[in-house]
mmCIF file of N, CA and C in Angstrom:
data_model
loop_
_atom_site.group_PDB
_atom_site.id
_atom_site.type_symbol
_atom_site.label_atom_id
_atom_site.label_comp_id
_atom_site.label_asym_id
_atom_site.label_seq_id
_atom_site.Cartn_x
_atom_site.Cartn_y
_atom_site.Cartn_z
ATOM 1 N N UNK A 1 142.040 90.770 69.564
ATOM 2 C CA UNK A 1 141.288 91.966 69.326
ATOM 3 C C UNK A 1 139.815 91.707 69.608
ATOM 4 N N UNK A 2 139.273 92.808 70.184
ATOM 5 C CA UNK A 2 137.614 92.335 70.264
ATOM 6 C C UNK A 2 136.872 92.893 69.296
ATOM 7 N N UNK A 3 135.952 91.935 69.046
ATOM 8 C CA UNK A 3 135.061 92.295 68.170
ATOM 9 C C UNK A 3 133.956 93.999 68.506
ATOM 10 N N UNK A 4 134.022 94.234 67.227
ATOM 11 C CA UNK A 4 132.956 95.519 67.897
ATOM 12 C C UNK A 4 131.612 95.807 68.058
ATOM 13 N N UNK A 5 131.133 94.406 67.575
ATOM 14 C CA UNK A 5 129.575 93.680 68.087
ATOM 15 C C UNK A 5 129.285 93.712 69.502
ATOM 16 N N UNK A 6 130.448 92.540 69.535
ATOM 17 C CA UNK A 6 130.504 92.209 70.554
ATOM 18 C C UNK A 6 130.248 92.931 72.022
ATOM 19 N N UNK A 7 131.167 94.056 71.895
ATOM 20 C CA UNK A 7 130.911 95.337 72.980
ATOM 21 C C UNK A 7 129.256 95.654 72.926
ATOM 22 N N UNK A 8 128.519 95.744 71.531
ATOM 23 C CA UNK A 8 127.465 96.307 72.184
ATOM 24 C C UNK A 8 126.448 95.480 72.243
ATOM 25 N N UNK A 9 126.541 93.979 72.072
ATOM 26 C CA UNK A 9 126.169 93.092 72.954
ATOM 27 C C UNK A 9 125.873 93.261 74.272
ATOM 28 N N UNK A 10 127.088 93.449 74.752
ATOM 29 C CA UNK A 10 127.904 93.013 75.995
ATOM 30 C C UNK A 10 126.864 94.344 76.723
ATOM 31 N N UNK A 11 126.572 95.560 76.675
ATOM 32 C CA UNK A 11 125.663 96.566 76.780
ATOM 33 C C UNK A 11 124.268 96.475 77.011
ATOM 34 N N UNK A 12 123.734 95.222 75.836
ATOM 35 C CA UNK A 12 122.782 95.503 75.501
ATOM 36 C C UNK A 12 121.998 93.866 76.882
ATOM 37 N N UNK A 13 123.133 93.085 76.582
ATOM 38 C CA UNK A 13 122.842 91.857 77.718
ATOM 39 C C UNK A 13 122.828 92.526 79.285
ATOM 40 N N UNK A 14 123.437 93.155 79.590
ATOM 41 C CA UNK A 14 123.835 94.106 80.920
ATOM 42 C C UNK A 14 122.423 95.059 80.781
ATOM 43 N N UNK A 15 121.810 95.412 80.257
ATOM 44 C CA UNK A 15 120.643 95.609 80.412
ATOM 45 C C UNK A 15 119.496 95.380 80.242
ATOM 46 N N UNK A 16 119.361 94.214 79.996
ATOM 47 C CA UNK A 16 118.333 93.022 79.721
ATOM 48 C C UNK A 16 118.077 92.290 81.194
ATOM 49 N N UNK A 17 119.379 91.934 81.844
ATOM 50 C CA UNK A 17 119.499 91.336 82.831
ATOM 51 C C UNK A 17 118.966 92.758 83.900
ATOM 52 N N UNK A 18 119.322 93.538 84.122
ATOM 53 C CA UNK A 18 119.190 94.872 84.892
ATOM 54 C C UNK A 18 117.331 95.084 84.606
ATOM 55 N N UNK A 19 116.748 94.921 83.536
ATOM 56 C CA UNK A 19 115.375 94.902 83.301
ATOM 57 C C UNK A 19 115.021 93.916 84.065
ATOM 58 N N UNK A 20 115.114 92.636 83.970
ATOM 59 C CA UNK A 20 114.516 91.414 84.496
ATOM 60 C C UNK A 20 114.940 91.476 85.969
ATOM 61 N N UNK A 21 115.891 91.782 86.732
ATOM 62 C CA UNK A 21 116.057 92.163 87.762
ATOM 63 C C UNK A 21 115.070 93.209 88.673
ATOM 64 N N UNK A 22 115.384 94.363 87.796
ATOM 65 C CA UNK A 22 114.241 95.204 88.035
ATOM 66 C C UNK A 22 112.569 94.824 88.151
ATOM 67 N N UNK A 23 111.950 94.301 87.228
ATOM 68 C CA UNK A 23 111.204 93.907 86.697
ATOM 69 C C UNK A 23 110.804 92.994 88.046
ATOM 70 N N UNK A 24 111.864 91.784 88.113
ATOM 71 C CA UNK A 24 111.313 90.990 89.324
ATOM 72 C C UNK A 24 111.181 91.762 90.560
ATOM 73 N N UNK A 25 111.864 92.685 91.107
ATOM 74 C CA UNK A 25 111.784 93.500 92.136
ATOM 75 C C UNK A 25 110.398 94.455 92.000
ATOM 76 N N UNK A 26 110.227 94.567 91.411
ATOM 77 C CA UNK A 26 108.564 95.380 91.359
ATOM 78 C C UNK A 26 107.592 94.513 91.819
ATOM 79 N N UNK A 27 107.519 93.253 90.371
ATOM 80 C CA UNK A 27 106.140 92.002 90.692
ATOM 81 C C UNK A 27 106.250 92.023 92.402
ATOM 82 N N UNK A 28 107.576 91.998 92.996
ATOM 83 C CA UNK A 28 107.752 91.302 94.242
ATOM 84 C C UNK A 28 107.549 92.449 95.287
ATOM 85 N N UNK A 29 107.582 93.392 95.203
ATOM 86 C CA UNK A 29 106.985 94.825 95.676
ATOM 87 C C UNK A 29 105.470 94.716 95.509
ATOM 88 N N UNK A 30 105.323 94.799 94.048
ATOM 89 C CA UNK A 30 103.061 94.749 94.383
ATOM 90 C C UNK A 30 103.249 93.714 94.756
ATOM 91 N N UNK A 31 103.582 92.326 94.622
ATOM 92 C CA UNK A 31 102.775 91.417 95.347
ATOM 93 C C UNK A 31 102.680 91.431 96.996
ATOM 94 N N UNK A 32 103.937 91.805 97.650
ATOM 95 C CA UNK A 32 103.912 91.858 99.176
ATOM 96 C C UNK A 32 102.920 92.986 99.495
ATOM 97 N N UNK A 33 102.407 94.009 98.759
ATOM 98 C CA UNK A 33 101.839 95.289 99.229
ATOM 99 C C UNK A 33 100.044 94.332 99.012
ATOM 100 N N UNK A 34 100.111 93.574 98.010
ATOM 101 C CA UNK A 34 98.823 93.113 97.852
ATOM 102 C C UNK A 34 98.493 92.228 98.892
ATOM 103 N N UNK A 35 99.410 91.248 99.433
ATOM 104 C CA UNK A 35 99.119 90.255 99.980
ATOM 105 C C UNK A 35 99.290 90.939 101.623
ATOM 106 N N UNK A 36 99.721 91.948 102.054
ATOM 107 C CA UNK A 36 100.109 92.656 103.077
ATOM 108 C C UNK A 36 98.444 93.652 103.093
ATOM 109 N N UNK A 37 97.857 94.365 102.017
ATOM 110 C CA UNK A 37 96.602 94.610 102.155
ATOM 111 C C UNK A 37 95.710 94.294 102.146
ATOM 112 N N UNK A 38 95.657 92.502 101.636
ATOM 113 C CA UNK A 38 94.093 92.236 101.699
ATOM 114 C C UNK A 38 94.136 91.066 102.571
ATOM 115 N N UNK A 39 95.403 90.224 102.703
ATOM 116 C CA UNK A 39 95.357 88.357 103.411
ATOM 117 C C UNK A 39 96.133 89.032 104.632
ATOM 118 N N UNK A 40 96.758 89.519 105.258
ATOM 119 C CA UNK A 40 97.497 89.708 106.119
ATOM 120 C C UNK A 40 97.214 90.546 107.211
ATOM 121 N N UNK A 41 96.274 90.856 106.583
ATOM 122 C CA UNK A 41 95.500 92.056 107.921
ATOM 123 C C UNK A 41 95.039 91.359 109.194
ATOM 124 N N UNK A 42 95.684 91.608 110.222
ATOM 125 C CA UNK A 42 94.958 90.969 111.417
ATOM 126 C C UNK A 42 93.877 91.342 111.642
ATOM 127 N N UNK A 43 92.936 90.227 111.984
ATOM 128 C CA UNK A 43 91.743 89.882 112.208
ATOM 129 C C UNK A 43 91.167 89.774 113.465
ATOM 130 N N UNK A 44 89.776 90.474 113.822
ATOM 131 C CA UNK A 44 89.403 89.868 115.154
ATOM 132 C C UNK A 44 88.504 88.707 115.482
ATOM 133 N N UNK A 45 88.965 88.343 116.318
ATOM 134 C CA UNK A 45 88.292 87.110 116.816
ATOM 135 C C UNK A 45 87.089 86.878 116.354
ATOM 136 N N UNK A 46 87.087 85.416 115.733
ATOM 137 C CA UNK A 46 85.593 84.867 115.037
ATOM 138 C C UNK A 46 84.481 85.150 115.691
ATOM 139 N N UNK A 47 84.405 84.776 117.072
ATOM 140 C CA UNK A 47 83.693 84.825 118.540
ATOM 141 C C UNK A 47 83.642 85.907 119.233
ATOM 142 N N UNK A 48 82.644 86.520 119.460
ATOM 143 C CA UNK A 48 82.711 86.844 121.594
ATOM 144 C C UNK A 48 82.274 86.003 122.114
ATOM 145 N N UNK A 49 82.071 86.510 123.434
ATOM 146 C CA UNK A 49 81.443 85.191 124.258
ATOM 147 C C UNK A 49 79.852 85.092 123.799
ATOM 148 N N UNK A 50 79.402 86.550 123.584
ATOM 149 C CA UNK A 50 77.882 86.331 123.025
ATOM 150 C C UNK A 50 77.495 85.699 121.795
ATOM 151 N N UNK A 51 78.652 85.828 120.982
ATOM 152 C CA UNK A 51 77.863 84.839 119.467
ATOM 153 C C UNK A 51 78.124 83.993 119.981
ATOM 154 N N UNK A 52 79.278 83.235 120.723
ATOM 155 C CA UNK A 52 79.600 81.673 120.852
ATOM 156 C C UNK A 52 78.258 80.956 121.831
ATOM 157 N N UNK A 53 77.922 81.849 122.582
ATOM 158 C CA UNK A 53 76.263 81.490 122.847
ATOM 159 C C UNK A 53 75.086 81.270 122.189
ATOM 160 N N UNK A 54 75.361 82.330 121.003
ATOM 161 C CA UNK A 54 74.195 82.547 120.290
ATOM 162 C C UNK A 54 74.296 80.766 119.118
ATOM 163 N N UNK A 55 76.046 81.221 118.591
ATOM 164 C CA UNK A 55 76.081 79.871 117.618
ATOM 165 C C UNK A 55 75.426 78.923 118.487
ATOM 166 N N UNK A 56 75.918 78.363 120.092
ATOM 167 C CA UNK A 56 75.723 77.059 120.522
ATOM 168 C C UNK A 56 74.480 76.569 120.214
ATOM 169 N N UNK A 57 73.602 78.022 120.555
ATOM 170 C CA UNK A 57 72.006 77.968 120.589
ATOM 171 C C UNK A 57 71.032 77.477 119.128
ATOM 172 N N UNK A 58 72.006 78.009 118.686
ATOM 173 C CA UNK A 58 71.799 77.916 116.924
ATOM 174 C C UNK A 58 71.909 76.501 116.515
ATOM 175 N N UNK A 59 73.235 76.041 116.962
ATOM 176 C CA UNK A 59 73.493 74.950 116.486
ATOM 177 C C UNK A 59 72.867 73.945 117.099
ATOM 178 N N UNK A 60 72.226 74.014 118.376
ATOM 179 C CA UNK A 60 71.518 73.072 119.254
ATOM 180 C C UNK A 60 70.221 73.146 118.457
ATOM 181 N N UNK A 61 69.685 74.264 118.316
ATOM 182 C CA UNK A 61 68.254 74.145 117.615
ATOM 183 C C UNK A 61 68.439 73.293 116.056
ATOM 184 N N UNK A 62 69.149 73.715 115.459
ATOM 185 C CA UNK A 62 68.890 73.772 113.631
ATOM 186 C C UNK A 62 69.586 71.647 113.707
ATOM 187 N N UNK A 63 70.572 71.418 114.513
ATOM 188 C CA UNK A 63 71.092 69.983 114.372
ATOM 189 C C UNK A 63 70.095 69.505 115.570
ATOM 190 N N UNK A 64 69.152 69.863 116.304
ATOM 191 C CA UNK A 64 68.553 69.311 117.540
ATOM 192 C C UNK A 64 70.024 68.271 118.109
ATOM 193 N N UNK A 65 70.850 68.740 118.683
ATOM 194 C CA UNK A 65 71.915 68.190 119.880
ATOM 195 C C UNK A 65 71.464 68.209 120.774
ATOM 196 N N UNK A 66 71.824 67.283 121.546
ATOM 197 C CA UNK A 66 71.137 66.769 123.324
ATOM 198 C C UNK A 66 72.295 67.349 123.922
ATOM 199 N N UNK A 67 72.120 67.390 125.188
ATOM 200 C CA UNK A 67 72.679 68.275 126.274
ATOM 201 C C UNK A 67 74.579 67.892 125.767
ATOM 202 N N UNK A 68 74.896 66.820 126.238
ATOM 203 C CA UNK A 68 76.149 66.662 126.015
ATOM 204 C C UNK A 68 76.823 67.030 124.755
ATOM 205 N N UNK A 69 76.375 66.731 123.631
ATOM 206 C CA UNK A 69 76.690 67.621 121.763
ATOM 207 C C UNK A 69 76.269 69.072 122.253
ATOM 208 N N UNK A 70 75.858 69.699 122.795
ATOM 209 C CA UNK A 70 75.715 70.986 122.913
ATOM 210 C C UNK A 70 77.241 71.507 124.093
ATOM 211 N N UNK A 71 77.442 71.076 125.157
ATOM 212 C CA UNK A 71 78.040 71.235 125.448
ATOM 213 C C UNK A 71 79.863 70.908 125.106
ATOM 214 N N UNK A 72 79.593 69.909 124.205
ATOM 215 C CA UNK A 72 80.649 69.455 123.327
ATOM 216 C C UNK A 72 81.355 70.833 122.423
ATOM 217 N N UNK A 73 80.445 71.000 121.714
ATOM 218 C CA UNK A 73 80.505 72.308 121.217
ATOM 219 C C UNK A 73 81.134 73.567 121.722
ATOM 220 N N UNK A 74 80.403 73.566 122.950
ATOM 221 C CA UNK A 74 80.719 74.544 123.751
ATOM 222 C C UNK A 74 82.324 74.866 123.714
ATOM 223 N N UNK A 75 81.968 73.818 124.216
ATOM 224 C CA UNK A 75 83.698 73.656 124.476
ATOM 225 C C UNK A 75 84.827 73.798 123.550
ATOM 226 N N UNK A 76 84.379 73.271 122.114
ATOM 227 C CA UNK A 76 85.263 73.447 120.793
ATOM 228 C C UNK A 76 85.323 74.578 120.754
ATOM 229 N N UNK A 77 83.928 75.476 120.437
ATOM 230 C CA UNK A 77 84.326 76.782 120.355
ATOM 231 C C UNK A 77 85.366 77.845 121.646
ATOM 232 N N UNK A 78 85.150 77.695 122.755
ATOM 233 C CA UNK A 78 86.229 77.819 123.671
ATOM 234 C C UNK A 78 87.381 77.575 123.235
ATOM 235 N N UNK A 79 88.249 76.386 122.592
ATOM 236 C CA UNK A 79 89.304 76.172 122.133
ATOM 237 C C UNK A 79 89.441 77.259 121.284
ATOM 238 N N UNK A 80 88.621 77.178 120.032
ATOM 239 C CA UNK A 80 89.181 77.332 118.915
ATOM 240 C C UNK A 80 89.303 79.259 119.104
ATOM 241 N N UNK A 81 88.668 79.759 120.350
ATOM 242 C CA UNK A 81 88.619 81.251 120.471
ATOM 243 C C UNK A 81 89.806 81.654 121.263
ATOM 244 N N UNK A 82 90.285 80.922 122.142
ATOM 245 C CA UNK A 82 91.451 80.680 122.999
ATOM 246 C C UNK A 82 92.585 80.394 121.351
ATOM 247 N N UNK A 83 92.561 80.003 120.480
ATOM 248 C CA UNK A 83 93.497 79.090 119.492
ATOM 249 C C UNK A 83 93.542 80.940 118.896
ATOM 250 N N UNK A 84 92.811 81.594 118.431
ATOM 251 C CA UNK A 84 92.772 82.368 117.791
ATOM 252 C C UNK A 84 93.410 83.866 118.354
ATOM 253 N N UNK A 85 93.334 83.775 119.489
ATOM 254 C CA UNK A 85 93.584 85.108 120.677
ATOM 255 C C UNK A 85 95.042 84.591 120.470
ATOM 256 N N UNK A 86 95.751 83.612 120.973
ATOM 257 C CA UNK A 86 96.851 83.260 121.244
ATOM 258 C C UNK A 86 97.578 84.002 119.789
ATOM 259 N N UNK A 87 96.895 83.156 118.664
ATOM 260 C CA UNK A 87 97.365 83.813 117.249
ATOM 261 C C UNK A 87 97.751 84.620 117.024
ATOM 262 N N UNK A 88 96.630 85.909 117.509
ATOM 263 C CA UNK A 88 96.728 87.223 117.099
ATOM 264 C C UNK A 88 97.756 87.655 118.552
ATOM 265 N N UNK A 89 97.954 87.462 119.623
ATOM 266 C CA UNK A 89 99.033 87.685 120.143
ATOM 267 C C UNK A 89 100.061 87.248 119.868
ATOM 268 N N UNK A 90 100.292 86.275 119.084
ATOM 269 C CA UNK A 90 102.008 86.199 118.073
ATOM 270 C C UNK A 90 102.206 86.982 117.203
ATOM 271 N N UNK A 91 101.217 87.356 116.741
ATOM 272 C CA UNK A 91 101.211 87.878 115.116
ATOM 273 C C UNK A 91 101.911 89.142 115.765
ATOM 274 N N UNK A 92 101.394 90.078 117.091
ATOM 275 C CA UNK A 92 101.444 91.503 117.270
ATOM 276 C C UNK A 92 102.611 91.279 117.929
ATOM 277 N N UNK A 93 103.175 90.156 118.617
ATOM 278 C CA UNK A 93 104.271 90.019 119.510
ATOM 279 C C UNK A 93 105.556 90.266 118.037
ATOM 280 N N UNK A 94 105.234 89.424 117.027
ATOM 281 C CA UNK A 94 106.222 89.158 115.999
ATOM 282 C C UNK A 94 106.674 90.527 115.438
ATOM 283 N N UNK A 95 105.043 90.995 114.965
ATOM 284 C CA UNK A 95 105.363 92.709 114.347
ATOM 285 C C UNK A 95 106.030 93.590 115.021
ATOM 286 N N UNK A 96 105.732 93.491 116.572
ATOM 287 C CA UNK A 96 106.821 94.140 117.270
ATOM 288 C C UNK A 96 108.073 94.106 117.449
ATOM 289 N N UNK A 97 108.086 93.031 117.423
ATOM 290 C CA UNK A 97 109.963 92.362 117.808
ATOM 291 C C UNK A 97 110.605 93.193 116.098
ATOM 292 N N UNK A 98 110.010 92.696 115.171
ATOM 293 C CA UNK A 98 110.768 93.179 113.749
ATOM 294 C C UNK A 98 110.811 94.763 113.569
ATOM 295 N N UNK A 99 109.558 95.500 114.534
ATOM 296 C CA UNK A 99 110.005 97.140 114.315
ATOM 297 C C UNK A 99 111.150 97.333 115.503
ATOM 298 N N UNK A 100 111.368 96.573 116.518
ATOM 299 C CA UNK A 100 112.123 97.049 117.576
ATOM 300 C C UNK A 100 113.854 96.425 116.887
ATOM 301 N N UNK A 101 113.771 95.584 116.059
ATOM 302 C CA UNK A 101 114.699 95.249 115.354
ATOM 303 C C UNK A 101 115.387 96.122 114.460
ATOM 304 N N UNK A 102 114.417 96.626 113.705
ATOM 305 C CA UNK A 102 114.620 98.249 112.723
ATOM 306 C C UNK A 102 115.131 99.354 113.723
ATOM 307 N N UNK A 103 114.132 99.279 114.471
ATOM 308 C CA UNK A 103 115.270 100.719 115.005
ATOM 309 C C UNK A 103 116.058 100.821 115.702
ATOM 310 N N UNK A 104 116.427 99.620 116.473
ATOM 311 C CA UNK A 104 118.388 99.056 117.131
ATOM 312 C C UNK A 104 119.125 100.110 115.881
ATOM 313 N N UNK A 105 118.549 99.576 114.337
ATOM 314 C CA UNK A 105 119.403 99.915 113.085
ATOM 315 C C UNK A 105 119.988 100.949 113.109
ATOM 316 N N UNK A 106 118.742 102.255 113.226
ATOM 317 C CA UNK A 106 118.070 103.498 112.788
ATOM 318 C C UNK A 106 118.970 104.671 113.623
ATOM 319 N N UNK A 107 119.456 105.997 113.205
ATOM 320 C CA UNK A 107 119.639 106.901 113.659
ATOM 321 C C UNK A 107 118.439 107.435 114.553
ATOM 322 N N UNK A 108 118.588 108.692 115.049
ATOM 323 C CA UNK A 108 117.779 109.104 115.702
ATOM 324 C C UNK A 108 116.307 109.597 114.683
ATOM 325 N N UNK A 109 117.205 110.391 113.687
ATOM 326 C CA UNK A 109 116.450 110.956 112.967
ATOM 327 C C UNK A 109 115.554 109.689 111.899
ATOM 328 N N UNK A 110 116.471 109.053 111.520
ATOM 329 C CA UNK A 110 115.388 107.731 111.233
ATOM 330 C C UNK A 110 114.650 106.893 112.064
ATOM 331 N N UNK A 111 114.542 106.964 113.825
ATOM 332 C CA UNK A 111 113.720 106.138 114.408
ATOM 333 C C UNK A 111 112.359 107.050 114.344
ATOM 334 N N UNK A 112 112.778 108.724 114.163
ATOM 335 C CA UNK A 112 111.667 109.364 113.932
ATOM 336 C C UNK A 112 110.993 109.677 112.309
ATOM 337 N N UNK A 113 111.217 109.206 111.533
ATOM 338 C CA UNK A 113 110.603 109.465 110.441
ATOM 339 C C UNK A 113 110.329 107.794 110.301
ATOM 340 N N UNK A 114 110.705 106.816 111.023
ATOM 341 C CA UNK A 114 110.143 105.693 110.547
ATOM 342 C C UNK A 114 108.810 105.546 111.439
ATOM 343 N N UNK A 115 108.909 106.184 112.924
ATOM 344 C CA UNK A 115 107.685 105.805 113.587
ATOM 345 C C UNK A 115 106.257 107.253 112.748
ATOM 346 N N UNK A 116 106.740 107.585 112.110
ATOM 347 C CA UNK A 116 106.031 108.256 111.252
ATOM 348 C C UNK A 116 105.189 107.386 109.786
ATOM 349 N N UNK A 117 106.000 107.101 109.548
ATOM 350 C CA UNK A 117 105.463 105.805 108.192
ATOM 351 C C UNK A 117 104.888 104.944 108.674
ATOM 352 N N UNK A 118 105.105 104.402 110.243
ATOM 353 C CA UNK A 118 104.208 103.422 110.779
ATOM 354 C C UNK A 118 102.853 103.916 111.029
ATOM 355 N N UNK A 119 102.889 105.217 111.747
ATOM 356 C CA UNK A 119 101.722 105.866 112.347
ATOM 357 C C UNK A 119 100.995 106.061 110.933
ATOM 358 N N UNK A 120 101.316 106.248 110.085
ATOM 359 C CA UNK A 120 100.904 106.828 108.709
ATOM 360 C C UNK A 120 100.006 105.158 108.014
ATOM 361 N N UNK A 121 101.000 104.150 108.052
ATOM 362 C CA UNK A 121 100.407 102.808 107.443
ATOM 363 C C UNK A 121 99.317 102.253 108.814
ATOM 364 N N UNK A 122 99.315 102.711 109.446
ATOM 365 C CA UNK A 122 98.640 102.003 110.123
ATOM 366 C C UNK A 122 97.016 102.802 110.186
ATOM 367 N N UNK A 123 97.261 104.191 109.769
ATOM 368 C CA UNK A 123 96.172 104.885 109.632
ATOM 369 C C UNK A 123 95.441 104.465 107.859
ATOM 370 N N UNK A 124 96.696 103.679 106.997
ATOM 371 C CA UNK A 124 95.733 103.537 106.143
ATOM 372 C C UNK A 124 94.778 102.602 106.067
ATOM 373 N N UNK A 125 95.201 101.492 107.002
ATOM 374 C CA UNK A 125 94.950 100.185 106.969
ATOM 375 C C UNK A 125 93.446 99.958 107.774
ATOM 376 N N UNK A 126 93.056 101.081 108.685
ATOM 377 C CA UNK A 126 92.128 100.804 109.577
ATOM 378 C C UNK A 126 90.963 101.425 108.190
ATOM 379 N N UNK A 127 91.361 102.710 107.619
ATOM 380 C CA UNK A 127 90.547 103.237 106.725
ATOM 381 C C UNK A 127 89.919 102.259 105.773
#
């Protein structure tokens, strides 16, 4: 025979667990929306070609570097602006591949209400 505690135990654990479930699914909702609005935002390039002139110039004056440390430089920054372009062309290559992935999924009517939520997040994000 079962106890008749027991049953509303058995109720009360089944929704404890269903809270903490829940519960974790939210934290994990704001946190991706937080970390998706403030660290994740693609970025433009540290450089143009005119600050990376202006830094060289900067940095030649304020460290006095002789011709070759100036051009040393030069050159790092070249890398590291080339390192960064490449970046942000994965980043946009990646985001693409995962919406073109979604809508293989998607009905018709959902490839159009999703390129709607995109057009929509993407207008909040520039704001």
């Amino acid at each position: 025979m079962v106890d008749p505690r027991a049953a509303g135990c058995r109720g009360k654990l089944i929704g404890l667990v269903t809270l903490i479930f829940v519960s974790g699914m939210a934290a994990g909702a704001f946190t991706m929306n937080t970390v998706d609005r403030h660290w994740l935002r693609p970025q433009v390039l540290a450089l143009n070609q005119a600050e990376k002139e202006l830094a060289v110039q900067h940095f030649s004056q304020e460290l006095e570097l002789n011709p070759e440390q100036a051009k040393a430089l030069e050159g790092i920054l070249d890398e590291f602006i080339m390192q960064q372009a490449n970046l942000i062309a994965e980043f946009q290559h990646s985001r693409l591949s995962g919406q073109n992935s979604i809508l293989r999924i998607l009905n018709e009517d959902q490839r159009k209400r999703f390129q709607k939520v995109l057009s929509e997040l993407t207008g909040k994000r520039k704001d």
